[in-house]
Amino acid sequence: MQKPLILVTNDDGITAPGIRNLVEFMNEIGEVVVVAPNSPQSGKGHAITINSTLTFEEISLDGPQADYSLSGTPVDCVKFALDKILDRKPNIVVSGINHGANSSINVIYSGTMSAAVEAGVEGLQAIGFSLLDFSWDADFSQAKEYIQQIVLKTLENPLPKGVVLNVNIPKLKKEEIKGVKVCRQANAKWEESFDERTNPHGKKYYWLTGYFNNMDDGKDADETALGEGYISVVPVKFDLTAHEHLENIGKVLNT
């Protein structure tokens, strides 16, 4: 029986500890091919490269998988893998493990999740994984069994067409994780400002700063689940149409 083909990508770069751990976990499940950015691409969202060329190279890092480094965004990596590298469609695309949360509003900025969403656009099963720990030395192994279980269950029970999973993992020891909760995206946002500074030549420059404002304490929200020690799983779709408002807005604009 042919092993499932698993495409692995991320937005922190191909050498990031998060993706190296994810590759190790996936090697125990199937045949793995890695196509990931050659440098960090955090916050790139669904960006694609259109005004410059792309280059790639196969590199040797660890394990039995094939690793390809691409000079593009996470979405570029998925597109390029499907068109130029893979000889058959992957059974699943897994993105991550991201260093830091992609819960709530972060999903729209996340290169990790955009890679998974792009796979969904192509009709593929896809999951984005994130750990609530920005440290380069984060311990991803604590969630290994949960990550493998989510991937295996998704392979065995395919998601609806156009739906992908956004999985966020609290920064906890394995024995402290209470389980997995399927949630909705919390109503939260970044309250941002630009910190103005002046360089030695007298020219002003700006740093984006801010804080995360969670306005949602609903029991079914991902932020609540994470705060209670659960792994949150939010089904995400790329159709951004506000279907519930089509009729009312149509009445207004068509009169």
C-alpha positions as a printed Julia matrix, in Angstrom:
255×3 Matrix{Float64}:
   0.0    0.0     0.0
   1.4    3.37   -1.06
   2.28   5.72    1.77
   0.46   9.07    1.81
   2.42  11.86    0.17
   2.79  14.78    2.57
   3.89  18.24    1.42
   5.41  20.28    4.25
   5.95  24.04    4.17
   6.05  27.01    6.54
   6.69  30.75    6.81
   9.6   30.8     9.27
  12.04  29.39    6.72
  13.2   25.91    5.84
  15.76  25.67    8.65
  13.43  26.84   11.44
  13.12  24.36   14.34
   9.32  24.29   13.94
   9.36  22.89   10.43
  12.23  20.5    11.21
  10.13  19.03   14.04
   7.06  18.83   11.81
   9.08  17.0     9.15
  10.27  14.51   11.75
   6.68  13.9    12.91
   5.4   13.47    9.34
   8.18  11.04    8.39
   6.5    8.57   10.75
   3.25   8.86    8.77
   4.14   9.02    5.09
   6.44  10.07    2.27
   7.51  13.65    2.9
   8.53  16.39    0.5
   9.46  19.79    1.91
   9.18  22.98   -0.12
   9.73  26.0     2.11
  11.05  29.56    1.93
  14.79  30.08    2.06
  14.31  32.92    4.55
  11.66  33.99    7.11
   8.36  35.1     5.56
   6.25  35.76    8.66
   3.29  38.09    8.2
   3.3   37.76    4.41
  -0.27  36.46    4.37
  -1.34  35.25    0.93
   1.36  37.18   -0.93
   2.77  35.78   -4.16
   5.87  36.75   -6.14
   4.98  38.53   -9.37
   7.62  41.22   -9.91
  10.75  39.12   -9.58
  11.95  35.64  -10.49
  12.01  32.58   -8.26
  14.88  30.18   -7.71
  15.03  26.91   -5.81
  17.52  24.28   -4.8
  17.41  20.85   -3.26
  19.31  20.82    0.01
  20.37  18.13    2.46
  19.28  18.75    6.04
  18.02  15.73    7.98
  15.99  12.56    7.56
  14.86  10.66    4.47
  12.65  13.39    2.99
  13.4   15.61    0.01
  14.0   19.24    1.01
  13.65  22.12   -1.44
  14.44  25.74   -0.57
  12.54  28.38   -2.57
  13.18  32.11   -2.86
   9.52  32.98   -2.4
   6.57  33.21   -0.07
   4.73  30.31    1.61
   2.0   30.48   -1.04
   4.67  30.46   -3.76
   6.02  27.28   -2.16
   2.69  25.46   -2.47
   2.12  26.63   -6.04
   5.69  25.77   -7.08
   5.62  22.36   -5.41
   2.44  21.36   -7.24
   3.65  22.59  -10.62
   7.38  21.85  -10.67
   8.43  19.4    -7.97
   5.79  16.81   -7.1
   5.0   14.03   -9.56
   1.6   13.41   -7.98
  -0.81  15.38   -5.85
  -0.08  15.22   -2.13
  -2.6   13.51    0.09
  -2.22  16.36    2.55
  -0.34  19.65    2.95
   0.88  20.58    6.42
   2.27  24.01    7.21
   4.29  25.02   10.28
   4.96  24.44   13.02
   4.82  28.21   13.37
   6.81  29.93   16.08
   3.95  31.88   17.69
   0.15  31.96   17.6
  -2.01  32.13   14.51
  -5.29  32.11   16.39
  -8.11  34.62   15.98
  -7.38  37.55   13.61
  -3.79  36.37   13.14
  -5.06  33.87   10.58
  -5.4   36.59    7.93
  -1.81  37.8     8.35
  -0.24  34.37    8.66
   1.98  32.98    5.95
   1.68  29.6     7.67
  -2.09  29.56    7.27
  -2.03  31.13    3.82
   0.01  28.18    2.58
  -2.64  25.83    3.96
  -5.44  27.93    2.45
  -3.7   27.88   -0.94
  -3.65  24.1    -0.75
  -7.37  24.25   -0.03
  -7.87  26.4    -3.13
  -6.26  23.56   -5.08
  -8.72  21.08   -3.6
  -6.21  19.49   -1.22
  -6.45  18.51    2.42
  -4.45  20.99    4.47
  -3.59  21.93    8.04
  -1.63  24.8     9.55
   0.05  24.21   12.91
   1.22  26.91   15.32
   2.72  26.81   18.81
   2.15  29.69   21.21
   5.88  30.14   21.77
   7.96  32.58   19.72
  11.25  31.22   21.05
  13.64  29.66   18.55
  14.27  27.03   21.23
  10.57  26.2    21.72
   9.78  22.59   22.65
   7.6   21.31   19.82
   7.86  17.7    20.94
   5.23  18.16   23.66
   2.49  18.25   21.01
   3.88  15.53   18.72
   1.17  12.94   19.42
  -1.63  15.48   19.02
  -0.19  16.76   15.73
   0.17  13.25   14.33
  -3.32  12.32   15.5
  -4.89  15.35   13.82
  -3.1   14.59   10.54
  -4.03  10.9    10.62
  -7.67  11.61   11.4
  -7.82  14.15    8.59
  -6.34  11.64    6.14
  -8.9    9.05    7.26
 -11.82  11.52    7.3
 -11.29  14.11    4.56
 -12.4   17.67    5.21
 -15.19  19.25    3.14
 -13.99  20.76   -0.12
 -12.47  24.19    0.44
 -12.05  23.77    4.2
  -8.65  23.63    5.93
  -7.72  23.49    9.61
  -6.04  26.17   11.71
  -4.48  24.38   14.69
  -2.98  26.33   17.59
  -1.16  24.65   20.46
  -0.72  26.18   23.93
   2.75  26.42   25.42
   2.31  23.54   27.85
   3.86  20.22   28.76
   2.23  17.2    27.15
   0.57  16.15   30.42
  -0.83  19.67   30.91
  -2.62  19.81   27.55
  -6.29  19.05   28.25
  -7.16  17.86   24.75
  -8.42  19.23   21.45
 -11.35  21.6    20.94
 -12.91  22.48   17.6
 -13.67  26.2    17.86
 -14.64  29.34   16.02
 -12.29  32.24   15.43
 -12.38  34.64   18.38
 -13.42  38.27   17.95
 -10.06  39.91   18.59
  -7.71  42.32   16.85
  -4.39  44.08   17.11
  -4.49  47.64   18.44
  -1.55  49.06   16.54
   0.53  52.19   16.39
   3.76  53.26   14.74
   6.56  54.2    17.1
   8.34  57.23   15.61
  12.1   57.44   16.0
  14.97  59.43   14.49
  18.17  57.96   13.09
  21.65  59.52   13.57
  21.18  61.44   10.3
  18.01  63.11   11.53
  15.67  61.09    9.35
  12.5   59.75   10.93
  11.65  56.06   10.82
   8.89  53.94   12.31
   8.44  50.6    14.1
   5.05  48.89   14.12
   3.99  48.27   17.73
   0.77  47.38   19.49
  -1.04  44.89   21.65
  -3.5   42.06   21.14
  -7.04  42.94   22.21
  -9.26  39.91   22.8
 -12.87  41.1    22.95
 -14.35  37.62   23.04
 -14.83  35.42   26.1
 -17.14  32.95   24.38
 -16.61  29.35   25.44
 -16.53  28.27   21.78
 -13.77  30.73   20.77
 -10.22  29.63   20.0
  -8.64  32.15   22.39
 -10.77  30.8    25.23
  -9.82  27.19   24.46
  -6.13  28.05   24.36
  -6.36  29.94   27.62
  -7.96  26.9    29.24
  -5.15  24.6    28.09
  -6.72  23.05   25.01
  -5.39  22.77   21.46
  -7.74  24.86   19.31
  -8.82  23.69   15.87
 -10.67  26.18   13.68
 -12.07  25.08   10.32
 -11.19  27.82    7.81
 -12.44  28.42    4.28
 -11.19  30.73    1.55
 -14.66  31.82    0.43
 -14.88  35.26    2.07
 -18.44  35.93    0.9
 -20.74  37.09    3.7
 -23.48  34.71    2.58
 -25.81  35.61    5.45
 -25.95  39.23    4.25
 -26.35  38.67    0.5
 -30.12  39.02    0.47
 -30.33  42.16    2.6
 -27.51  43.97    0.82
 -29.03  42.93   -2.51
 -32.33  44.54   -1.54
 -30.56  47.78   -0.67
 -28.34  48.01   -3.75
 -30.88  46.76   -6.26
 -33.57  49.28   -5.34
